[in-house]
Amino acid sequence: MPTLRDDLATLIAAPTVSSAPVTPAAAHLATRLEDAGLRIERFEADEPGKVTLVATAGPAGTDGLLLTGHMDVVPVEGQPWTCEPFRLTEREGRWLGRGTADMKGFLAACLQAVDALPLARLQRELVLVLTHDEEIGCLGAGHLVEAWDPARTLPTACWVGEPTDFRVMRMHAGHVAVHVEVEGRAAHTSRPALGDNAIERAARVIEVVRELAADLRTRVASDLPMDDPTVPLVVARVQGGTAVNVVPDRCTLQLGYRPLPGMPPEAVFDELRERLAHRLGYDAARVHLSLGTVTPALLTPAHGALQQLLQPHAQPGPEVAPFATDGGQLARLGTAPVVFGPGSIDVAHQADEHVAIDALERTVRLLGQVAHARCVAP
């Protein structure tokens, strides 16, 4: 039987950055879970090698426990690693490697906990959802939501094992990308009146965005326990023009904003579209907005069943995660996600990413206790 180190080493050795397939990690996870006795379903995305695994055991449709994590990791290029990032290294009571904290350590702990569970005695359903491309917008979870049979219910107790230093977090902001395409008409710069400068029109769009961003900063959601409970709106990228002697006929903008917990993710997009139509008048017909990646915010009610099980083992701290997770998407399927896991977000995405070995061993025990309480004891 593979040990915790064995499982983690295999997962770390799979370089599942978002530009690459997750199939090496998915193959190991599926094999291990099938060997343990779980049923495996594969939800394939359009892009080859992108798959979300759903593993189940126990009576279907009963309200047991859902464990979830993502298989992808961020790139390592340009970072000053002191060890091989895709080979597990042990140093001073820690395991180092890309994904040890975020979040293959949690996935390895899940495998170990499942091995120890008496699956034949489950009274409620145990579900594992293992996603792809969380790091670039929770794409795998979003694809699963769209492909999921609405007649199938999932356990409401949804444990998102992101690195929180064992703090219970039940809310986070989301992220929405907006694409703006501005039309113009090309002409030689010696005769600019014959053209229609798309970049100049885009500058007017940016001014409207700036005004909306300033307005959003005045709308403080004082009921949310956040350091800055406002919605940031940012112009992140501008691209236009072909040559210095050509009036540009096209300009594109990339915007991003972070909806607060409890806020509809499209609300700011809709308001921006209305403001542009009002401010630009006729010119608004040459400005085209479209939604890009939508990562919903998360707002899980306090004192739910899973939170009550985790709280005795939790460190004190804020209930707001400073990062988005798959929980915002999975909540759309009727779950009540709670973010709680080993390791620190402060070392995630960094060189020499690591997690304490005893923290992962503790996670295996906690997973077993919670799964027993939710799925066996009833």
Coordinates of C-alpha atoms in Angstrom, one line a residue, residues 17-208:
V17 CA 0.9 23.2 -14.9
S18 CA -2.2 24.8 -16.5
S19 CA -0.6 24.7 -20.0
A20 CA -0.2 20.9 -19.7
P21 CA -2.5 17.9 -19.3
V22 CA -3.5 16.7 -15.9
T23 CA -3.7 13.1 -17.0
P24 CA -0.6 11.9 -15.2
A25 CA -2.0 13.0 -11.8
A26 CA -5.5 12.0 -12.8
A27 CA -4.3 8.5 -13.7
H28 CA -2.7 7.9 -10.3
L29 CA -5.7 9.3 -8.4
A30 CA -8.2 7.3 -10.3
T31 CA -6.2 4.1 -9.9
R32 CA -5.8 4.6 -6.2
L33 CA -9.4 5.4 -5.6
E34 CA -10.7 2.5 -7.8
D35 CA -8.4 0.1 -5.9
A36 CA -9.9 1.4 -2.6
G37 CA -13.4 0.6 -3.9
L38 CA -14.8 3.9 -5.2
R39 CA -16.6 4.4 -8.5
I40 CA -14.9 6.8 -10.9
E41 CA -16.5 9.1 -13.4
R42 CA -14.5 11.3 -15.8
F43 CA -15.7 14.6 -17.1
E44 CA -13.6 15.5 -20.1
A45 CA -13.2 19.1 -21.3
D46 CA -12.8 20.1 -24.9
E47 CA -9.0 20.5 -24.5
P48 CA -7.2 17.1 -24.6
G49 CA -5.8 16.0 -21.3
K50 CA -8.1 18.2 -19.2
V51 CA -10.3 16.0 -17.0
T52 CA -12.2 16.3 -13.8
L53 CA -12.6 13.1 -11.7
V54 CA -15.7 12.4 -9.6
A55 CA -15.2 9.4 -7.2
T56 CA -18.1 8.1 -5.2
A57 CA -18.8 5.5 -2.5
G58 CA -21.9 4.7 -0.4
P59 CA -25.6 5.2 -1.0
A60 CA -26.1 7.7 -3.9
G61 CA -28.0 10.9 -3.1
T62 CA -27.5 10.8 0.7
D63 CA -26.1 13.8 2.4
G64 CA -22.6 12.7 3.4
L65 CA -19.3 14.4 2.6
L66 CA -17.7 15.9 -0.5
L67 CA -13.9 16.4 -0.6
T68 CA -12.5 18.5 -3.4
G69 CA -9.2 19.7 -4.7
H70 CA -7.5 20.7 -7.9
M71 CA -4.8 18.7 -9.8
D72 CA -3.2 21.6 -11.6
V73 CA -0.3 23.8 -10.4
V74 CA 1.2 27.1 -11.4
P75 CA 4.5 27.4 -13.5
V76 CA 8.0 27.4 -12.0
E77 CA 9.9 29.2 -14.7
G78 CA 12.0 32.1 -13.5
Q79 CA 11.7 31.2 -9.8
P80 CA 14.9 30.6 -7.7
W81 CA 14.2 27.0 -6.5
T82 CA 16.9 25.4 -4.4
C83 CA 15.5 21.9 -5.3
E84 CA 13.9 20.2 -8.2
P85 CA 10.3 21.6 -8.2
F86 CA 8.8 18.4 -9.7
R87 CA 10.6 16.0 -7.4
L88 CA 9.5 15.7 -3.7
T89 CA 12.3 16.8 -1.4
E90 CA 12.3 16.4 2.4
R91 CA 14.0 19.1 4.4
E92 CA 13.7 20.1 8.1
G93 CA 10.4 18.4 8.7
R94 CA 8.9 19.7 5.4
W95 CA 8.1 18.4 2.0
L96 CA 9.1 20.7 -0.8
G97 CA 7.9 20.7 -4.4
R98 CA 5.5 22.5 -6.7
G99 CA 2.0 21.7 -5.4
T100 CA 2.9 20.4 -1.9
A101 CA 0.8 23.2 -0.3
D102 CA -1.4 24.2 -3.3
M103 CA -2.8 21.6 -3.2
K104 CA -1.5 18.1 -4.0
G105 CA -0.7 17.6 -0.3
F106 CA -4.4 17.6 0.4
L107 CA -5.1 15.2 -2.4
A108 CA -2.4 12.7 -1.1
A109 CA -4.0 13.0 2.4
C110 CA -7.4 12.2 0.9
L111 CA -6.0 9.0 -0.7
Q112 CA -4.6 7.9 2.6
A113 CA -7.8 8.7 4.5
V114 CA -9.9 6.8 2.0
D115 CA -7.7 3.7 2.3
A116 CA -8.5 3.6 6.1
L117 CA -12.3 4.1 5.7
P118 CA -14.7 1.1 6.0
L119 CA -16.4 1.8 2.7
A120 CA -18.7 -1.2 3.0
R121 CA -20.2 0.4 6.1
L122 CA -20.9 3.8 4.7
Q123 CA -24.4 5.0 5.6
R124 CA -24.1 8.2 3.5
E125 CA -22.4 9.0 0.3
L126 CA -18.7 10.0 0.1
V127 CA -17.7 12.0 -3.0
L128 CA -14.4 13.3 -4.2
V129 CA -14.2 16.0 -6.9
L130 CA -10.8 16.4 -8.4
T131 CA -10.6 19.3 -10.9
H132 CA -8.3 20.7 -13.5
D133 CA -7.4 24.3 -14.3
E134 CA -8.4 25.9 -11.0
E135 CA -5.4 28.1 -11.2
I136 CA -6.6 29.9 -14.3
G137 CA -10.2 30.5 -13.3
C138 CA -11.7 27.3 -11.8
L139 CA -12.4 26.1 -15.3
G140 CA -12.6 22.4 -14.4
A141 CA -15.2 23.0 -11.7
G142 CA -17.1 25.3 -14.0
H143 CA -17.2 22.6 -16.7
L144 CA -18.4 20.1 -14.2
V145 CA -21.2 22.4 -13.1
E146 CA -22.4 22.7 -16.7
A147 CA -22.1 19.0 -17.4
W148 CA -23.6 17.8 -14.1
D149 CA -27.0 16.1 -14.2
P150 CA -29.3 18.4 -12.2
A151 CA -31.3 15.4 -11.0
R152 CA -28.2 14.2 -9.1
T153 CA -27.6 15.7 -5.6
L154 CA -24.2 16.1 -4.0
P155 CA -23.5 16.2 -0.3
T156 CA -24.0 19.7 1.1
A157 CA -20.9 19.3 3.4
C158 CA -18.2 20.3 0.9
W159 CA -14.6 20.4 2.1
V160 CA -12.3 22.5 -0.1
G161 CA -8.8 21.6 1.0
E162 CA -6.9 24.7 0.0
P163 CA -4.0 25.8 2.2
T164 CA -5.4 27.9 5.0
D165 CA -3.1 27.0 7.9
F166 CA -6.1 25.0 9.4
R167 CA -8.3 28.1 9.5
V168 CA -11.9 27.7 8.6
M169 CA -12.9 30.0 5.8
R170 CA -16.5 30.1 4.4
M171 CA -16.4 33.1 2.0
H172 CA -14.2 34.7 -0.6
A173 CA -14.4 37.1 -3.5
G174 CA -14.7 35.9 -7.0
H175 CA -13.1 37.1 -10.2
V176 CA -14.6 38.1 -13.6
A177 CA -12.7 38.9 -16.8
V178 CA -14.3 41.3 -19.3
H179 CA -13.2 41.6 -22.9
V180 CA -13.8 44.9 -24.7
E181 CA -13.4 45.2 -28.4
V182 CA -13.5 48.7 -29.9
E183 CA -14.0 49.3 -33.6
G184 CA -12.5 52.0 -35.8
R185 CA -11.5 52.6 -39.4
A186 CA -8.0 52.5 -40.8
A187 CA -6.5 55.3 -42.8
H188 CA -3.1 56.7 -43.6
T189 CA -1.9 59.0 -40.8
S190 CA -1.3 61.8 -43.4
R191 CA -5.1 61.8 -43.8
P192 CA -6.4 61.0 -40.3
A193 CA -9.8 62.5 -41.0
L194 CA -10.5 59.6 -43.4
G195 CA -10.1 57.2 -40.5
D196 CA -11.7 56.6 -37.1
N197 CA -9.2 56.1 -34.3
A198 CA -10.1 53.0 -32.3
I199 CA -7.5 53.7 -29.6
E200 CA -9.0 57.2 -29.0
R201 CA -12.4 55.7 -28.6
A202 CA -10.9 53.1 -26.3
A203 CA -9.6 56.0 -24.2
R204 CA -13.1 57.1 -23.6
V205 CA -14.1 53.6 -22.6
I206 CA -11.2 53.6 -20.1
E207 CA -12.5 56.9 -18.6
V208 CA -15.9 55.3 -18.0

